[in-house]
Short mmCIF file of C-alpha atoms in Angstrom, two decimals:
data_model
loop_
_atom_site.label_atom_id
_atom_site.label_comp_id
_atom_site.label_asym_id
_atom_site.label_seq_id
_atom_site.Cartn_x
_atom_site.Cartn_y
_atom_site.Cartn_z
CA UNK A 549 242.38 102.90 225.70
CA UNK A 550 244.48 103.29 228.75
CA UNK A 551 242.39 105.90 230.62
CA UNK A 552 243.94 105.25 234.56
CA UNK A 553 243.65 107.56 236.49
CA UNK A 554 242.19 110.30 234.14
CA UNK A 555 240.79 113.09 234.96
CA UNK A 556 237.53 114.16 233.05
CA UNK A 557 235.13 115.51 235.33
CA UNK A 558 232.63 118.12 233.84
CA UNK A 559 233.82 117.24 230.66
CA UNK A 560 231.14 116.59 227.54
CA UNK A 561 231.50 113.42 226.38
CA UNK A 562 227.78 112.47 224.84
CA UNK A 563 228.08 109.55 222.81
CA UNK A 564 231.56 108.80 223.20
CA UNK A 565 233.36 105.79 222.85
CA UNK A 566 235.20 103.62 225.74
CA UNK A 567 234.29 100.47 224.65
CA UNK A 568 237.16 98.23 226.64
CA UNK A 569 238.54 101.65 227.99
CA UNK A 570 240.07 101.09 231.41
CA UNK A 571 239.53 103.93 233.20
CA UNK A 572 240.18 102.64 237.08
CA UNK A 573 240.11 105.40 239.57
CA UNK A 574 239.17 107.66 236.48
CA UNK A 575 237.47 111.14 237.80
CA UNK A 576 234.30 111.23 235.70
CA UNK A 577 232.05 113.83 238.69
CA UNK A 578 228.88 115.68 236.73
CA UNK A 579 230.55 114.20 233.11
CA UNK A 580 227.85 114.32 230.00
CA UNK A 581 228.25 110.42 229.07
CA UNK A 582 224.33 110.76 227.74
CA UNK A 583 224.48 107.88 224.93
CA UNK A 584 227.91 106.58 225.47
CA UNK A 585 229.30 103.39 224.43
CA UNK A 586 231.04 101.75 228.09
CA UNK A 587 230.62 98.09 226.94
CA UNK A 588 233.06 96.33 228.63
CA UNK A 589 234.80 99.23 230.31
CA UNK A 590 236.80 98.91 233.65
CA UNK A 591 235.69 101.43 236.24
CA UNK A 592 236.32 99.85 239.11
CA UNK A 593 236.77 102.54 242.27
CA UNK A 594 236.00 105.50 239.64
CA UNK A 595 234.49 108.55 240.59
CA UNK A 596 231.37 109.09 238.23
CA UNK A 597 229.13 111.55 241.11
CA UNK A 598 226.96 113.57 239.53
CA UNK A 599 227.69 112.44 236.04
CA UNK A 600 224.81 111.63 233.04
CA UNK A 601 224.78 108.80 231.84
CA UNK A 602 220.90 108.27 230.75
CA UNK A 603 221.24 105.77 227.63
CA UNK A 604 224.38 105.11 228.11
CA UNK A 605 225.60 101.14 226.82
CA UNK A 606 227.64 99.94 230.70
CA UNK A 607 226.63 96.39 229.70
CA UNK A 608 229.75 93.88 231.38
CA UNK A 609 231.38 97.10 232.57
CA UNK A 610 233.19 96.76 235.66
CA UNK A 611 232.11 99.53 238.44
CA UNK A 612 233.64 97.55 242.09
CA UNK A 613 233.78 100.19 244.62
CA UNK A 614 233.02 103.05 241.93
CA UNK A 615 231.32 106.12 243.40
CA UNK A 616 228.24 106.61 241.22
CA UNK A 617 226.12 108.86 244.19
CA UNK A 618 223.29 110.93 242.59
CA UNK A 619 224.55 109.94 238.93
CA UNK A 620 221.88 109.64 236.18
CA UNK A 621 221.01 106.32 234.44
CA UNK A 622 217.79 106.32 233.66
CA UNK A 623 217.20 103.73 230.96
CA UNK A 624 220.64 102.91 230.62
CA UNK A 625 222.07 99.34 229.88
CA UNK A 626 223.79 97.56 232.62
CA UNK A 627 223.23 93.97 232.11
CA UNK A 628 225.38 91.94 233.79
CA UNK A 629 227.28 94.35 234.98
CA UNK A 630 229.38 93.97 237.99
CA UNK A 631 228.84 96.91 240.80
CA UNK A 632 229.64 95.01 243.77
CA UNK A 633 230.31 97.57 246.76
CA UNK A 634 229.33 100.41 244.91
CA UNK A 635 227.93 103.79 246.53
CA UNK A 636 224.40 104.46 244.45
CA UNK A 637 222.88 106.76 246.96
CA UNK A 638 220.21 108.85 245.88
CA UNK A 639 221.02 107.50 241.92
CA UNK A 640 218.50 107.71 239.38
CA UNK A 641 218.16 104.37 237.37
CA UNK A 642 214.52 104.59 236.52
CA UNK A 643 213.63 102.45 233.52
CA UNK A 644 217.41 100.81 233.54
CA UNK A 645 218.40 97.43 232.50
CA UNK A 646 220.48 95.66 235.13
CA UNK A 647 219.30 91.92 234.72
CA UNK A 648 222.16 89.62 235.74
CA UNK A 649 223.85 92.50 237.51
CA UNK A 650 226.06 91.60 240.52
CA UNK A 651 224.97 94.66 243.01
CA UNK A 652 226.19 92.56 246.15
CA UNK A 653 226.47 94.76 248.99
CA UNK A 654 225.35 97.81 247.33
CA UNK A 655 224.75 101.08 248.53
CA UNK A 656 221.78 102.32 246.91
CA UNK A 657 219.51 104.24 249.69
CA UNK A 658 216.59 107.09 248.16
CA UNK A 659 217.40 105.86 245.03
CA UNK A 660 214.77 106.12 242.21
CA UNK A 661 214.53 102.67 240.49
CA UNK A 662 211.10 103.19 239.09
CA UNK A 663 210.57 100.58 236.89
CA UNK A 664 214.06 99.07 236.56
CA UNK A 665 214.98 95.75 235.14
CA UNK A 666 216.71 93.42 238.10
CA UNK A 667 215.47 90.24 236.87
CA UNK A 668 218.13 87.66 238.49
CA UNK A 669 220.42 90.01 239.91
CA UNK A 670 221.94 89.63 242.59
CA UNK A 671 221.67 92.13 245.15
CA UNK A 672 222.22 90.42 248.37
CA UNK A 673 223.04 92.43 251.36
CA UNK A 674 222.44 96.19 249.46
CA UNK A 675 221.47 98.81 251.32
CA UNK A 676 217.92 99.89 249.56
CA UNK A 677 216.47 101.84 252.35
CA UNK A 678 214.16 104.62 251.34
CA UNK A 679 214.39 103.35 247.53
CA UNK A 680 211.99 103.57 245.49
CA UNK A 681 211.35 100.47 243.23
CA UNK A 682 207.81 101.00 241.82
CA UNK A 683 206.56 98.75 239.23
CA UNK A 684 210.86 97.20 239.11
CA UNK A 685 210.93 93.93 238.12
CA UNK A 686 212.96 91.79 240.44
CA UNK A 687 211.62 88.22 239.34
CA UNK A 688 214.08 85.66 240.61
CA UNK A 689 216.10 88.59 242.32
CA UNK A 690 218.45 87.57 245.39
CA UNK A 691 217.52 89.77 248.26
CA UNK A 692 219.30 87.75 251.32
CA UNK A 693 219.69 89.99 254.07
CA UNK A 694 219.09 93.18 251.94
CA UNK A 695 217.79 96.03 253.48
CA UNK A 696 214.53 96.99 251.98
CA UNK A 697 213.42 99.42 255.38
CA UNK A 698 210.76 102.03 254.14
CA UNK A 699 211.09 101.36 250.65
CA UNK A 700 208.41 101.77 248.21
CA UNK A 701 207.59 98.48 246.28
CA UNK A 702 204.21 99.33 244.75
CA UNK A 703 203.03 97.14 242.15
CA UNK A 704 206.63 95.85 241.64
CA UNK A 705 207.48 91.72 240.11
CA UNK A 706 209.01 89.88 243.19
CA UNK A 707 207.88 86.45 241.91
CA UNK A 708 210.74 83.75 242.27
CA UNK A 709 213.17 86.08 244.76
CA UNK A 710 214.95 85.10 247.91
CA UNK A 711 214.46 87.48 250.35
CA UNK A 712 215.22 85.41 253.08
CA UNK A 713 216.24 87.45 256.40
CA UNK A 714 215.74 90.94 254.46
CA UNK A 715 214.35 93.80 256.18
CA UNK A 716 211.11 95.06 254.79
CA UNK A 717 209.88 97.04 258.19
CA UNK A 718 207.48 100.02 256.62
CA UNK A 719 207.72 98.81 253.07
CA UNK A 720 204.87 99.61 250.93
CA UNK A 721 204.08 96.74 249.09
CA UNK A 722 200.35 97.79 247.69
CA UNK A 723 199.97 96.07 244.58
CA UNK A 724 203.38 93.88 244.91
CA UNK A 725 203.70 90.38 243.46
CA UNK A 726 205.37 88.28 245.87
CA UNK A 727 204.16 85.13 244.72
CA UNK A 728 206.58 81.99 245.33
CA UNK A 729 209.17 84.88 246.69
CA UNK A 730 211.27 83.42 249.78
CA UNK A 731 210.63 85.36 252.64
CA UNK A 732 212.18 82.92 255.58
CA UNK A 733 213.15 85.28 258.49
CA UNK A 734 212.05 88.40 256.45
CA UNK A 735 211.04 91.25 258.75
CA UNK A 736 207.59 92.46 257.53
CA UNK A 737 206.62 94.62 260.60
CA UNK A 738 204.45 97.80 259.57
CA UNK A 739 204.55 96.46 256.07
CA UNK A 740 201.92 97.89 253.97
CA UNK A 741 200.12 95.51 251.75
CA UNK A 742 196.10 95.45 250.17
CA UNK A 743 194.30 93.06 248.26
CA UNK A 744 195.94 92.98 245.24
CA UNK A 745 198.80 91.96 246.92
CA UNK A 746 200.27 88.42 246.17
CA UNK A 747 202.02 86.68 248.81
CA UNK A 748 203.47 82.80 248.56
CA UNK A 749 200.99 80.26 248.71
CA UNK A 750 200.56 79.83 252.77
CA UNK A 751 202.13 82.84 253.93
CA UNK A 752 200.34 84.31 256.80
CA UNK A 753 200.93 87.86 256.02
CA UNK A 754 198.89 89.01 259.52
CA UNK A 755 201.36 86.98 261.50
CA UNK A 756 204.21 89.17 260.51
CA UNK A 757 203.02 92.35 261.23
CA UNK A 758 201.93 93.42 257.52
CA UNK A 759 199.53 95.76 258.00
CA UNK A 760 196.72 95.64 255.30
CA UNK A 761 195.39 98.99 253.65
#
């Protein structure tokens, strides 16, 4: 469906279907999209603020640019979905699938992903200040140069990912599995760590200002 443009903000569309749909610059703000079908939708630069989305099937959909601030998507599907330069501030994706994901320079500060799936994706230079990523798995994740400031990483899977030169100043990482993670030129100062959490094999955790609770 040719959906350009479109505006269909506020509108109830649970369980719809826009599988292929291109809906570029579509105006989707504080839509019901609660169980619908988006596989392989274009919605690059779209405006979806505000909008439901909590089961909904994104998996390959297109969202470049798209505005998706303070949208729901809890335990939604967006594997391998492309959301490069996209504004996810304050978005709730707790329990969502986004494994293979392309979040490259993504804006997702106080976002809640409790629990999300970012296995492999890539989410080098996002903006996760303030996040909260408790218990996500980000096994294999690349983190190059993301911003991880004050984030809470409690008990979350970091095993395999590159967070070379990221910023993890006042992170809580109680409980975090870090094992074989890259952390070359990571800043770790203020850090909060204990004894259940696993750093690489010879990282000197003291040395970089990780303070141990």
């Amino acid at each position: 469906a040719n959906l350009v443009g479109a505006y269909l903000g506020w509108t109830d569309l649970t369980e719809a279907n826009f599988v292929g749909a291109d809906l570029r610059g579509a105006y989707l703000g504080w839509a019901n999209l609660v169980g619908a079908n988006l596989v392989g939708a274009n919605l690059i630069r779209a405006i979806l603020e505000g909008a439901r989305l909590q089961g909904a099937d994104l998996e390959g959909v297109g969202l470049t640019e798209a505005n998706l601030e303070r949208v729901g998507l809890g335990w939604a599907n967006l594997t391998e979905a492309n959301l490069v330069g996209a504004n996810l501030r304050r978005a709730i994706l707790e329990g969502a699938r986004l494994q293979g994901a392309d979040l490259e320079g993504v804006g997702l500060t106080e976002a809640n992903l409790e629990r999300v799936g970012l296995g492999w994706a890539n989410l080098t230079e996002a903006n996760l200040v303030g996040a909260n990523l408790r218990r996500a798995i980000l096994e294999g994740a690349r983190l190059q140069g993301a911003d991880l400031e004050g984030a809470g990483l409690t008990e979350a899977n970091l095993v395999g990912a590159n967070l070379t030169e990221a910023n993890l100043v006042g992170a809580n990482l109680v409980g975090a599995n870090l094992g074989w993670a890259n952390l070359k030129e990571a800043k770790l100062t203020g850090a909060r760590a204990d004894r259940n959490t696993d750093f690489p094999p010879g990282f000197d955790a003291v040395a970089t200002g990780v303070i141990t609770v």
